[in-house]
Amino acid sequence: LNISTMQKTLQMVAYLWSDGPWRNSYVRLGWDPRVAANAGEARKLQVIDFRDRFYRQPRAYFDAIEEQRSGGIVDQSEGQVVDHHFRTPPVNRSQLYQYTDIEDSVVQRIIAETDCVERITWRNGWFTTAALRDIRERMAVRGEVMRRLQQASLLSLPGPSESLALDGGQCSASAGEQDRPAGAVPPGEPRGERGGGDERRGQEAAQNAENAQGNDERQVGTLVSSSSSVFA
């Protein structure tokens, strides 16, 4: 079943909203979400155009360019499937979510506790301006928390032994060393100096990994605690 066949089939049972509170949504024929009697169900089916603050910052562009040039972490949005349940950070500058699909207890609580307005509006639908502002703020905070956790997991450094094994500049054997027996000291090098240098490098790599992990955990913990105090 291709998309063209599906669209022709939907035209027989539903119509498409091009804009407004139900933007790009199919509504079954004979049912009008603008009628007050349908407000309770219709507002949960409204669509929010969420603009993630991450994409408003210049660093979102320049960091991606710098990471690609340095051979680091590339743009994670390439090839990713859009998550319509808000379980992962948005991958687009503008992303549509249906309120009923958002898997967040705070957002669903705001929807359940907010009364419908007496008169529907094109911008807010059946919601008040204050309710939509709270929902957007909650989504912005949670999106930032999920993004920080995602970056922390991607930037976790390997252990000392693994980092030394992957470091081609320090551990790759030269042509003269490939056939040297294990434990042999190169000519002209004092005994004990080579092993001491490897040990010092391992200790420095371990210390750097612990410092980087501690900084990431403190940043994520600060953001989580601030979001919990606002939306508790």
Coordinates of N, CA and C in Angstrom, one line a residue:
L1 N 0.9 -1.2 0.0 CA 0.0 0.0 0.0 C 0.9 1.2 0.0
N2 N 0.9 2.0 -1.1 CA 1.8 3.2 -1.2 C 1.0 4.4 -0.7
I3 N 1.7 5.5 -0.6 CA 1.2 6.7 -0.1 C 0.0 7.3 -1.0
S4 N 0.2 7.2 -2.3 CA -0.9 7.7 -3.2 C -2.2 6.9 -3.0
T5 N -2.1 5.6 -2.9 CA -3.3 4.8 -2.6 C -4.0 5.2 -1.3
M6 N -3.1 5.4 -0.3 CA -3.6 5.7 1.0 C -4.3 7.0 1.0
Q7 N -3.8 8.0 0.4 CA -4.4 9.3 0.3 C -5.7 9.3 -0.4
K8 N -5.8 8.5 -1.5 CA -7.1 8.4 -2.2 C -8.1 7.7 -1.3
T9 N -7.7 6.7 -0.5 CA -8.6 6.0 0.4 C -9.1 6.9 1.5
L10 N -8.2 7.8 2.1 CA -8.6 8.7 3.1 C -9.6 9.7 2.7
Q11 N -9.5 10.1 1.4 CA -10.5 11.1 0.9 C -11.9 10.6 0.9
M12 N -12.1 9.3 1.0 CA -13.4 8.7 1.0 C -14.0 8.7 2.4
V13 N -13.2 8.8 3.5 CA -13.7 8.7 4.8 C -13.3 10.0 5.7
A14 N -12.4 10.8 5.2 CA -12.0 12.0 6.0 C -11.6 13.1 5.1
Y15 N -11.5 14.3 5.8 CA -11.0 15.5 5.1 C -9.8 16.0 5.8
L16 N -8.9 16.8 5.1 CA -7.7 17.3 5.7 C -7.7 18.8 6.0
W17 N -7.3 19.1 7.2 CA -7.1 20.5 7.7 C -5.8 21.0 7.2
S18 N -5.8 22.1 6.5 CA -4.5 22.7 5.9 C -3.8 23.6 6.9
D19 N -4.5 24.2 7.9 CA -3.9 25.1 8.8 C -4.8 25.2 10.1
G20 N -4.4 26.1 11.0 CA -5.2 26.2 12.2 C -4.9 25.2 13.3
P21 N -5.8 25.0 14.3 CA -5.4 24.1 15.4 C -5.2 22.7 15.0
W22 N -5.8 22.2 13.9 CA -5.7 20.8 13.5 C -4.9 20.7 12.2
R23 N -3.8 21.5 12.1 CA -3.0 21.5 10.9 C -2.5 20.2 10.5
N24 N -2.7 19.9 9.2 CA -2.2 18.6 8.6 C -2.8 17.4 9.2
S25 N -4.0 17.5 9.8 CA -4.7 16.4 10.4 C -5.9 16.0 9.6
Y26 N -6.1 14.7 9.5 CA -7.3 14.1 8.9 C -8.5 14.0 9.9
V27 N -9.6 14.5 9.5 CA -10.8 14.5 10.4 C -11.9 13.6 9.7
R28 N -12.5 12.8 10.4 CA -13.5 11.9 9.8 C -14.7 12.8 9.2
L29 N -15.3 12.3 8.1 CA -16.4 13.0 7.5 C -17.6 13.1 8.4
G30 N -18.2 14.2 8.5 CA -19.4 14.4 9.3 C -19.1 14.8 10.7
W31 N -17.8 15.0 11.1 CA -17.5 15.4 12.4 C -16.7 16.7 12.4
D32 N -17.2 17.7 13.1 CA -16.6 19.1 13.1 C -16.0 19.4 14.4
P33 N -14.6 19.5 14.5 CA -14.0 19.8 15.8 C -14.3 21.2 16.3
R34 N -14.8 22.0 15.5 CA -15.1 23.4 15.9 C -16.4 23.5 16.7
V35 N -17.2 22.5 16.7 CA -18.5 22.5 17.4 C -18.2 22.4 18.9
A36 N -18.9 23.2 19.8 CA -18.6 23.2 21.2 C -18.9 21.8 21.8
A37 N -19.9 21.0 21.3 CA -20.2 19.7 21.8 C -19.0 18.7 21.7
N38 N -18.1 19.0 20.7 CA -17.0 18.1 20.4 C -15.7 18.7 21.0
A39 N -15.7 19.7 21.8 CA -14.5 20.4 22.3 C -13.6 19.5 23.1
G40 N -14.3 18.7 24.0 CA -13.5 17.9 24.9 C -12.6 16.9 24.1
E41 N -13.1 16.3 23.1 CA -12.3 15.4 22.3 C -11.4 16.1 21.3
A42 N -11.9 17.2 20.7 CA -11.3 17.9 19.7 C -10.0 18.6 20.1
R43 N -9.9 19.1 21.4 CA -8.7 19.8 21.8 C -7.6 18.8 22.0
K44 N -7.8 17.6 22.4 CA -6.7 16.6 22.5 C -6.1 16.3 21.1
L45 N -6.9 16.5 20.1 CA -6.4 16.2 18.7 C -5.8 17.4 18.0
Q46 N -5.7 18.5 18.7 CA -5.1 19.7 18.2 C -3.6 19.4 18.0
V47 N -3.0 20.2 17.1 CA -1.6 20.1 16.7 C -0.8 21.3 17.2
I48 N 0.4 21.1 17.8 CA 1.2 22.1 18.2 C 2.5 22.2 17.3
D49 N 2.8 23.4 16.8 CA 4.0 23.6 16.0 C 5.1 24.0 17.0
F50 N 5.9 23.0 17.4 CA 6.9 23.2 18.4 C 8.2 23.7 17.8
R51 N 8.7 24.8 18.2 CA 10.0 25.3 17.8 C 11.0 25.2 18.9
D52 N 11.9 24.2 18.7 CA 12.9 24.0 19.8 C 13.9 25.1 19.9
R53 N 14.2 25.6 21.1 CA 15.1 26.7 21.3 C 16.5 26.3 20.9
F54 N 16.8 25.1 20.9 CA 18.2 24.7 20.5 C 18.5 25.2 19.1
Y55 N 17.5 25.2 18.2 CA 17.8 25.6 16.8 C 17.8 27.1 16.6
R56 N 17.4 27.8 17.7 CA 17.5 29.3 17.6 C 18.9 29.8 17.9
Q57 N 19.7 29.0 18.5 CA 21.0 29.5 18.9 C 22.0 29.3 17.8
P58 N 22.9 30.3 17.6 CA 23.9 30.2 16.6 C 24.8 29.0 16.8
R59 N 25.0 28.6 18.0 CA 25.9 27.5 18.3 C 25.4 26.1 17.7
A60 N 24.1 26.0 17.5 CA 23.6 24.8 16.9 C 24.1 24.6 15.5
Y61 N 24.3 25.7 14.8 CA 24.9 25.6 13.4 C 26.4 25.4 13.5
F62 N 27.1 26.3 14.2 CA 28.5 26.4 14.2 C 29.1 25.1 14.9
D63 N 28.5 24.6 15.9 CA 29.0 23.4 16.5 C 29.0 22.2 15.6
A64 N 27.9 22.1 14.8 CA 27.8 21.0 13.9 C 28.9 21.1 12.8
I65 N 29.1 22.3 12.3 CA 30.2 22.5 11.3 C 31.6 22.2 11.9
E66 N 31.8 22.6 13.1 CA 33.1 22.4 13.7 C 33.3 20.9 14.0
E67 N 32.3 20.2 14.4 CA 32.4 18.8 14.7 C 32.6 18.0 13.5
Q68 N 32.0 18.4 12.4 CA 32.2 17.7 11.1 C 33.7 17.9 10.6
R69 N 34.2 19.1 10.8 CA 35.6 19.4 10.3 C 36.6 18.7 11.1
S70 N 36.3 18.5 12.4 CA 37.3 17.9 13.3 C 37.1 16.4 13.4
G71 N 36.2 15.9 12.6 CA 36.0 14.4 12.6 C 35.3 13.9 13.8
G72 N 34.6 14.8 14.6 CA 33.9 14.4 15.8 C 32.5 13.9 15.5
I73 N 31.6 14.2 16.4 CA 30.2 13.7 16.3 C 29.5 14.5 15.2
V74 N 28.9 13.9 14.2 CA 28.2 14.5 13.1 C 26.8 14.9 13.6
D75 N 26.1 15.6 12.7 CA 24.7 16.0 13.0 C 23.9 14.7 13.1
Q76 N 23.3 14.6 14.3 CA 22.5 13.4 14.6 C 21.1 13.4 14.0
S77 N 20.7 14.5 13.4 CA 19.4 14.6 12.8 C 19.3 13.9 11.4
E78 N 20.5 13.7 10.8 CA 20.5 13.1 9.5 C 20.1 11.7 9.5
G79 N 19.1 11.3 8.8 CA 18.6 10.0 8.7 C 17.7 9.5 9.8
Q80 N 17.5 10.4 10.8 CA 16.6 10.0 11.9 C 15.2 10.1 11.6
V81 N 14.4 9.2 12.1 CA 12.9 9.2 12.0 C 12.3 10.1 13.0
V82 N 11.4 11.0 12.6 CA 10.8 11.9 13.5 C 10.0 11.2 14.5
D83 N 10.2 11.5 15.8 CA 9.5 10.8 16.9 C 8.3 11.7 17.2
H84 N 7.1 11.2 16.9 CA 5.9 12.0 17.1 C 5.3 11.9 18.6
H85 N 6.0 11.2 19.4 CA 5.6 11.0 20.8 C 6.4 11.8 21.8
F86 N 7.4 12.6 21.3 CA 8.3 13.4 22.1 C 9.1 12.6 23.1
R87 N 9.6 11.4 22.7 CA 10.4 10.6 23.6 C 11.9 10.9 23.3
T88 N 12.2 11.6 22.2 CA 13.6 12.1 21.9 C 13.5 13.5 21.5
P89 N 14.6 14.2 21.6 CA 14.7 15.7 21.2 C 14.2 15.9 19.8
P90 N 13.6 17.0 19.4 CA 13.2 17.2 18.0 C 14.4 17.3 17.1
V91 N 14.3 16.8 15.9 CA 15.4 16.8 14.9 C 15.2 17.8 13.9
N92 N 14.1 18.6 13.9 CA 13.8 19.6 13.0 C 13.6 20.9 13.7
R93 N 13.8 22.0 12.9 CA 13.6 23.3 13.5 C 12.2 23.6 13.9
S94 N 11.2 23.1 13.1 CA 9.8 23.2 13.3 C 9.2 21.7 13.2
Q95 N 8.6 21.3 14.3 CA 8.1 19.9 14.4 C 6.7 19.9 14.9
L96 N 5.8 19.2 14.3 CA 4.4 19.1 14.7 C 4.2 17.9 15.6
Y97 N 3.4 18.2 16.6 CA 3.0 17.1 17.6 C 1.5 17.2 17.8
Q98 N 0.8 16.1 17.9 CA -0.6 16.1 18.3 C -0.6 15.9 19.8
Y99 N -1.4 16.7 20.5 CA -1.4 16.7 22.0 C -1.6 15.3 22.5
T100 N -2.5 14.6 22.0 CA -2.8 13.2 22.5 C -1.6 12.3 22.4
D101 N -0.7 12.6 21.5 CA 0.5 11.7 21.2 C 1.7 12.0 22.1
I102 N 1.7 13.2 22.7 CA 2.9 13.6 23.5 C 2.9 12.8 24.8
E103 N 4.0 12.0 25.0 CA 4.1 11.1 26.2 C 4.9 11.9 27.3
D104 N 4.2 12.8 27.9 CA 4.7 13.5 29.0 C 3.6 13.8 30.0
S105 N 3.9 13.4 31.3 CA 2.8 13.5 32.3 C 2.4 14.9 32.6
V106 N 3.4 15.8 32.6 CA 3.1 17.2 32.9 C 2.2 17.8 31.8
V107 N 2.6 17.6 30.5 CA 1.8 18.1 29.4 C 0.3 17.5 29.5
Q108 N 0.2 16.2 29.7 CA -1.1 15.6 29.8 C -1.9 16.1 31.0
R109 N -1.2 16.5 32.1 CA -1.9 17.0 33.2 C -2.4 18.4 33.0
I110 N -1.6 19.2 32.2 CA -2.1 20.6 31.9 C -3.3 20.5 31.0
I111 N -3.3 19.6 30.0 CA -4.5 19.4 29.1 C -5.7 19.0 29.9
A112 N -5.5 18.1 30.9 CA -6.7 17.6 31.6 C -7.3 18.6 32.6
E113 N -6.4 19.4 33.1 CA -6.9 20.4 34.1 C -7.3 21.7 33.6
T114 N -7.1 22.0 32.3 CA -7.4 23.2 31.6 C -8.9 23.2 31.1
D115 N -9.7 24.1 31.4 CA -11.0 24.2 30.9 C -11.0 24.8 29.4
C116 N -12.0 24.3 28.7 CA -12.1 24.8 27.3 C -12.6 26.3 27.3
V117 N -12.1 27.0 26.3 CA -12.6 28.4 26.2 C -14.0 28.4 25.7
E118 N -14.7 29.5 25.9 CA -16.1 29.6 25.4 C -16.2 29.7 23.9
R119 N -15.2 30.4 23.3 CA -15.2 30.6 21.8 C -13.9 30.1 21.3
I120 N -13.9 29.3 20.3 CA -12.7 28.7 19.6 C -12.0 29.8 18.9
T121 N -10.6 29.8 18.8 CA -9.8 30.7 18.1 C -9.0 30.0 17.1
W122 N -8.6 30.7 16.0 CA -7.7 30.0 15.0 C -6.4 29.7 15.5
R123 N -5.8 30.5 16.4 CA -4.5 30.3 16.9 C -4.4 29.2 18.0
N124 N -5.3 29.3 19.0 CA -5.2 28.4 20.2 C -6.2 27.3 20.2
G125 N -7.2 27.3 19.3 CA -8.2 26.3 19.3 C -9.1 26.4 20.5
W126 N -9.2 25.3 21.3 CA -10.0 25.3 22.5 C -9.2 25.5 23.8
F127 N -7.9 25.8 23.6 CA -7.1 26.1 24.8 C -6.9 27.6 25.1
T128 N -6.6 27.9 26.3 CA -6.3 29.2 26.7 C -4.9 29.5 26.3
T129 N -4.6 30.8 26.2 CA -3.2 31.2 25.9 C -2.2 30.8 27.0
A130 N -2.6 30.9 28.2 CA -1.8 30.5 29.3 C -1.5 29.0 29.3
A131 N -2.4 28.2 29.0 CA -2.2 26.8 28.9 C -1.2 26.4 27.8
L132 N -1.3 27.0 26.7 CA -0.4 26.7 25.6 C 1.0 27.2 25.9
R133 N 1.1 28.3 26.6 CA 2.4 28.8 27.1 C 3.1 27.9 28.0
D134 N 2.3 27.3 29.0 CA 2.9 26.3 29.9 C 3.3 25.0 29.2
I135 N 2.5 24.6 28.2 CA 2.9 23.4 27.5 C 4.2 23.6 26.7
R136 N 4.3 24.7 26.0 CA 5.5 25.0 25.3 C 6.7 25.1 26.2
E137 N 6.6 25.7 27.3 CA 7.7 25.9 28.3 C 8.1 24.5 28.8
R138 N 7.1 23.7 29.1 CA 7.4 22.3 29.6 C 8.2 21.5 28.5
M139 N 7.7 21.6 27.3 CA 8.4 20.9 26.2 C 9.8 21.4 25.9
A140 N 10.0 22.7 26.1 CA 11.3 23.3 25.9 C 12.3 22.8 26.9
V141 N 11.8 22.7 28.2 CA 12.7 22.2 29.3 C 13.0 20.8 29.1
R142 N 12.0 20.0 28.8 CA 12.2 18.5 28.6 C 13.1 18.2 27.4
G143 N 12.9 19.0 26.3 CA 13.7 18.8 25.1 C 15.2 19.1 25.4
E144 N 15.5 20.1 26.2 CA 16.9 20.4 26.6 C 17.5 19.4 27.5
V145 N 16.7 18.8 28.4 CA 17.1 17.8 29.3 C 17.5 16.5 28.5
M146 N 16.6 16.1 27.6 CA 16.9 15.0 26.8 C 18.1 15.2 25.9
R147 N 18.3 16.4 25.4 CA 19.4 16.7 24.5 C 20.7 16.6 25.3
R148 N 20.7 17.1 26.6 CA 21.9 17.1 27.4 C 22.3 15.6 27.7
L149 N 21.2 14.8 28.1 CA 21.5 13.4 28.4 C 22.0 12.7 27.1
Q150 N 21.5 13.0 26.0 CA 22.0 12.4 24.7 C 23.4 12.7 24.5
Q151 N 23.8 14.0 24.6 CA 25.1 14.4 24.4 C 26.1 13.8 25.4
A152 N 25.7 13.7 26.7 CA 26.5 13.1 27.7 C 26.8 11.7 27.3
S153 N 25.9 10.9 26.8 CA 26.1 9.5 26.5 C 27.0 9.4 25.2
L154 N 26.9 10.4 24.3 CA 27.7 10.3 23.1 C 29.1 10.8 23.4
L155 N 29.3 11.6 24.4 CA 30.7 12.2 24.6 C 31.4 11.4 25.7
S156 N 30.9 10.3 26.2 CA 31.5 9.5 27.2 C 32.9 9.0 26.7
L157 N 33.9 9.2 27.5 CA 35.3 8.9 27.0 C 35.6 7.4 27.4
P158 N 36.5 6.8 26.5 CA 36.9 5.4 26.9 C 37.8 5.3 28.0
G159 N 38.0 4.1 28.6 CA 39.0 3.9 29.7 C 40.4 4.1 29.2
P160 N 41.3 4.2 30.2 CA 42.7 4.5 29.8 C 43.3 3.4 28.9
S161 N 43.1 2.1 29.1 CA 43.7 1.1 28.3 C 43.2 1.2 26.9
E162 N 41.8 1.4 26.8 CA 41.2 1.5 25.5 C 41.6 2.7 24.7
S163 N 41.8 3.8 25.4 CA 42.2 5.1 24.7 C 43.6 4.9 24.2
L164 N 44.5 4.3 25.0 CA 45.8 4.1 24.5 C 45.9 3.1 23.3
A165 N 45.0 2.2 23.3 CA 45.0 1.2 22.2 C 44.5 1.8 20.9
L166 N 43.6 2.8 21.0 CA 43.0 3.5 19.9 C 43.8 4.7 19.4
D167 N 44.8 5.1 20.2 CA 45.6 6.3 19.9 C 46.7 5.9 18.9
G168 N 46.5 6.1 17.6 CA 47.5 5.7 16.7 C 48.8 6.4 16.8
G169 N 48.8 7.6 17.3 CA 50.0 8.4 17.4 C 51.0 7.9 18.5
Q170 N 50.4 7.2 19.5 CA 51.3 6.8 20.6 C 51.6 5.3 20.6
C171 N 50.6 4.5 20.0 CA 50.7 3.0 20.2 C 51.0 2.3 18.9
S172 N 51.0 3.0 17.7 CA 51.3 2.3 16.5 C 52.8 2.0 16.4
A173 N 53.1 0.8 16.1 CA 54.5 0.4 16.1 C 55.2 0.9 14.8
S174 N 56.4 1.3 14.9 CA 57.2 1.7 13.7 C 57.7 0.5 13.1
A175 N 58.3 0.7 11.9 CA 58.8 -0.4 11.1 C 59.9 -1.2 11.9
G176 N 60.7 -0.5 12.7 CA 61.7 -1.1 13.4 C 61.3 -1.8 14.6
E177 N 60.1 -1.5 15.1 CA 59.6 -2.1 16.4 C 58.7 -3.3 16.2
Q178 N 58.2 -3.5 14.9 CA 57.2 -4.5 14.7 C 57.8 -5.9 15.0
D179 N 59.1 -6.1 14.7 CA 59.7 -7.4 14.8 C 60.5 -7.5 16.2
R180 N 60.4 -6.5 17.0 CA 61.2 -6.5 18.3 C 60.4 -7.4 19.3
P181 N 61.1 -8.3 20.0 CA 60.4 -9.1 21.0 C 59.7 -8.3 22.0
A182 N 58.7 -8.9 22.6 CA 57.9 -8.2 23.7 C 58.8 -7.9 24.9
G183 N 58.8 -6.7 25.4 CA 59.6 -6.3 26.6 C 61.0 -5.9 26.2
A184 N 61.4 -5.9 25.0 CA 62.7 -5.5 24.6 C 62.8 -4.0 24.6
V185 N 63.9 -3.4 25.0 CA 64.1 -2.0 25.1 C 64.8 -1.5 23.8
P186 N 64.3 -0.5 23.1 CA 65.0 0.0 21.9 C 66.4 0.4 22.2
P187 N 67.3 0.3 21.3 CA 68.7 0.7 21.5 C 68.8 2.2 21.9
G188 N 69.7 2.5 22.8 CA 69.9 3.9 23.2 C 68.9 4.4 24.2
E189 N 67.9 3.6 24.6 CA 66.9 4.1 25.5 C 67.1 3.4 26.9
P190 N 67.2 4.2 28.0 CA 67.4 3.6 29.3 C 66.3 2.7 29.7
R191 N 66.7 1.6 30.4 CA 65.7 0.7 30.9 C 64.8 1.3 32.0
G192 N 63.4 1.0 31.9 CA 62.5 1.6 32.9 C 61.8 2.9 32.4
E193 N 62.4 3.6 31.5 CA 61.9 4.9 31.1 C 60.6 4.7 30.2
R194 N 60.7 3.7 29.3 CA 59.6 3.5 28.4 C 58.3 3.1 29.2
G195 N 58.4 2.1 30.1 CA 57.3 1.7 30.9 C 56.7 2.8 31.7
G196 N 57.6 3.6 32.3 CA 57.1 4.7 33.1 C 56.3 5.8 32.4
G197 N 56.7 6.0 31.1 CA 56.0 7.0 30.3 C 54.6 6.5 29.9
D198 N 54.4 5.2 29.6 CA 53.1 4.6 29.3 C 52.2 4.7 30.6
E199 N 52.8 4.4 31.7 CA 52.0 4.5 33.0 C 51.5 5.9 33.3
R200 N 52.4 6.9 33.0 CA 52.0 8.3 33.3 C 50.9 8.7 32.3
R201 N 51.0 8.3 31.0 CA 50.0 8.6 30.0 C 48.6 7.9 30.4
G202 N 48.7 6.7 30.9 CA 47.4 6.0 31.3 C 46.8 6.7 32.5
Q203 N 47.6 7.2 33.5 CA 47.0 7.9 34.6 C 46.4 9.2 34.2
E204 N 47.0 10.0 33.3 CA 46.5 11.2 32.8 C 45.2 11.0 32.0
A205 N 45.1 10.0 31.2 CA 43.9 9.7 30.4 C 42.8 9.4 31.3
A206 N 43.0 8.6 32.4 CA 42.0 8.2 33.3 C 41.5 9.4 34.1
Q207 N 42.4 10.3 34.5 CA 42.0 11.5 35.2 C 41.1 12.4 34.3
N208 N 41.5 12.6 33.0 CA 40.7 13.4 32.1 C 39.3 12.8 31.9
A209 N 39.2 11.5 31.8 CA 37.9 10.9 31.6 C 37.0 11.1 32.8
E210 N 37.6 11.0 34.0 CA 36.8 11.2 35.2 C 36.3 12.7 35.3
N211 N 37.2 13.6 35.0 CA 36.8 15.0 35.0 C 35.7 15.3 34.0
A212 N 35.8 14.8 32.8 CA 34.8 15.1 31.8 C 33.4 14.5 32.2
Q213 N 33.4 13.3 32.7 CA 32.2 12.6 33.1 C 31.5 13.4 34.2
G214 N 32.4 13.8 35.2 CA 31.8 14.6 36.3 C 31.2 15.9 35.9
N215 N 31.8 16.6 34.9 CA 31.2 17.9 34.4 C 29.9 17.6 33.8
D216 N 29.8 16.6 32.9 CA 28.5 16.3 32.2 C 27.4 15.9 33.2
E217 N 27.8 15.2 34.3 CA 26.7 14.8 35.2 C 26.3 16.0 36.0
R218 N 27.2 16.9 36.4 CA 26.8 18.1 37.1 C 25.9 19.0 36.3
Q219 N 26.2 19.1 35.0 CA 25.3 20.0 34.1 C 23.9 19.4 33.9
V220 N 23.9 18.1 33.7 CA 22.5 17.4 33.6 C 21.8 17.5 34.8
G221 N 22.4 17.3 36.0 CA 21.7 17.3 37.3 C 21.2 18.7 37.6
T222 N 21.9 19.7 37.2 CA 21.4 21.1 37.5 C 20.2 21.4 36.7
L223 N 20.2 21.0 35.4 CA 19.1 21.2 34.5 C 17.9 20.4 34.9
V224 N 18.0 19.2 35.4 CA 16.9 18.4 35.8 C 16.3 18.9 37.1
S225 N 17.1 19.4 38.0 CA 16.6 19.9 39.2 C 15.8 21.2 39.0
S226 N 16.3 22.1 38.0 CA 15.6 23.3 37.7 C 14.3 23.1 37.1
S227 N 14.2 22.1 36.2 CA 12.9 21.7 35.5 C 11.9 21.2 36.5
S228 N 12.4 20.3 37.5 CA 11.5 19.7 38.4 C 10.9 20.8 39.3
S229 N 11.6 21.8 39.7 CA 11.1 22.8 40.6 C 10.1 23.7 39.9
V230 N 10.2 23.8 38.6 CA 9.2 24.7 37.9 C 7.9 24.0 37.6
F231 N 8.0 22.6 37.3 CA 6.9 21.9 36.8 C 6.4 20.8 37.8
A232 N 6.9 20.9 39.1 CA 6.4 19.9 40.1 C 4.9 20.1 40.4

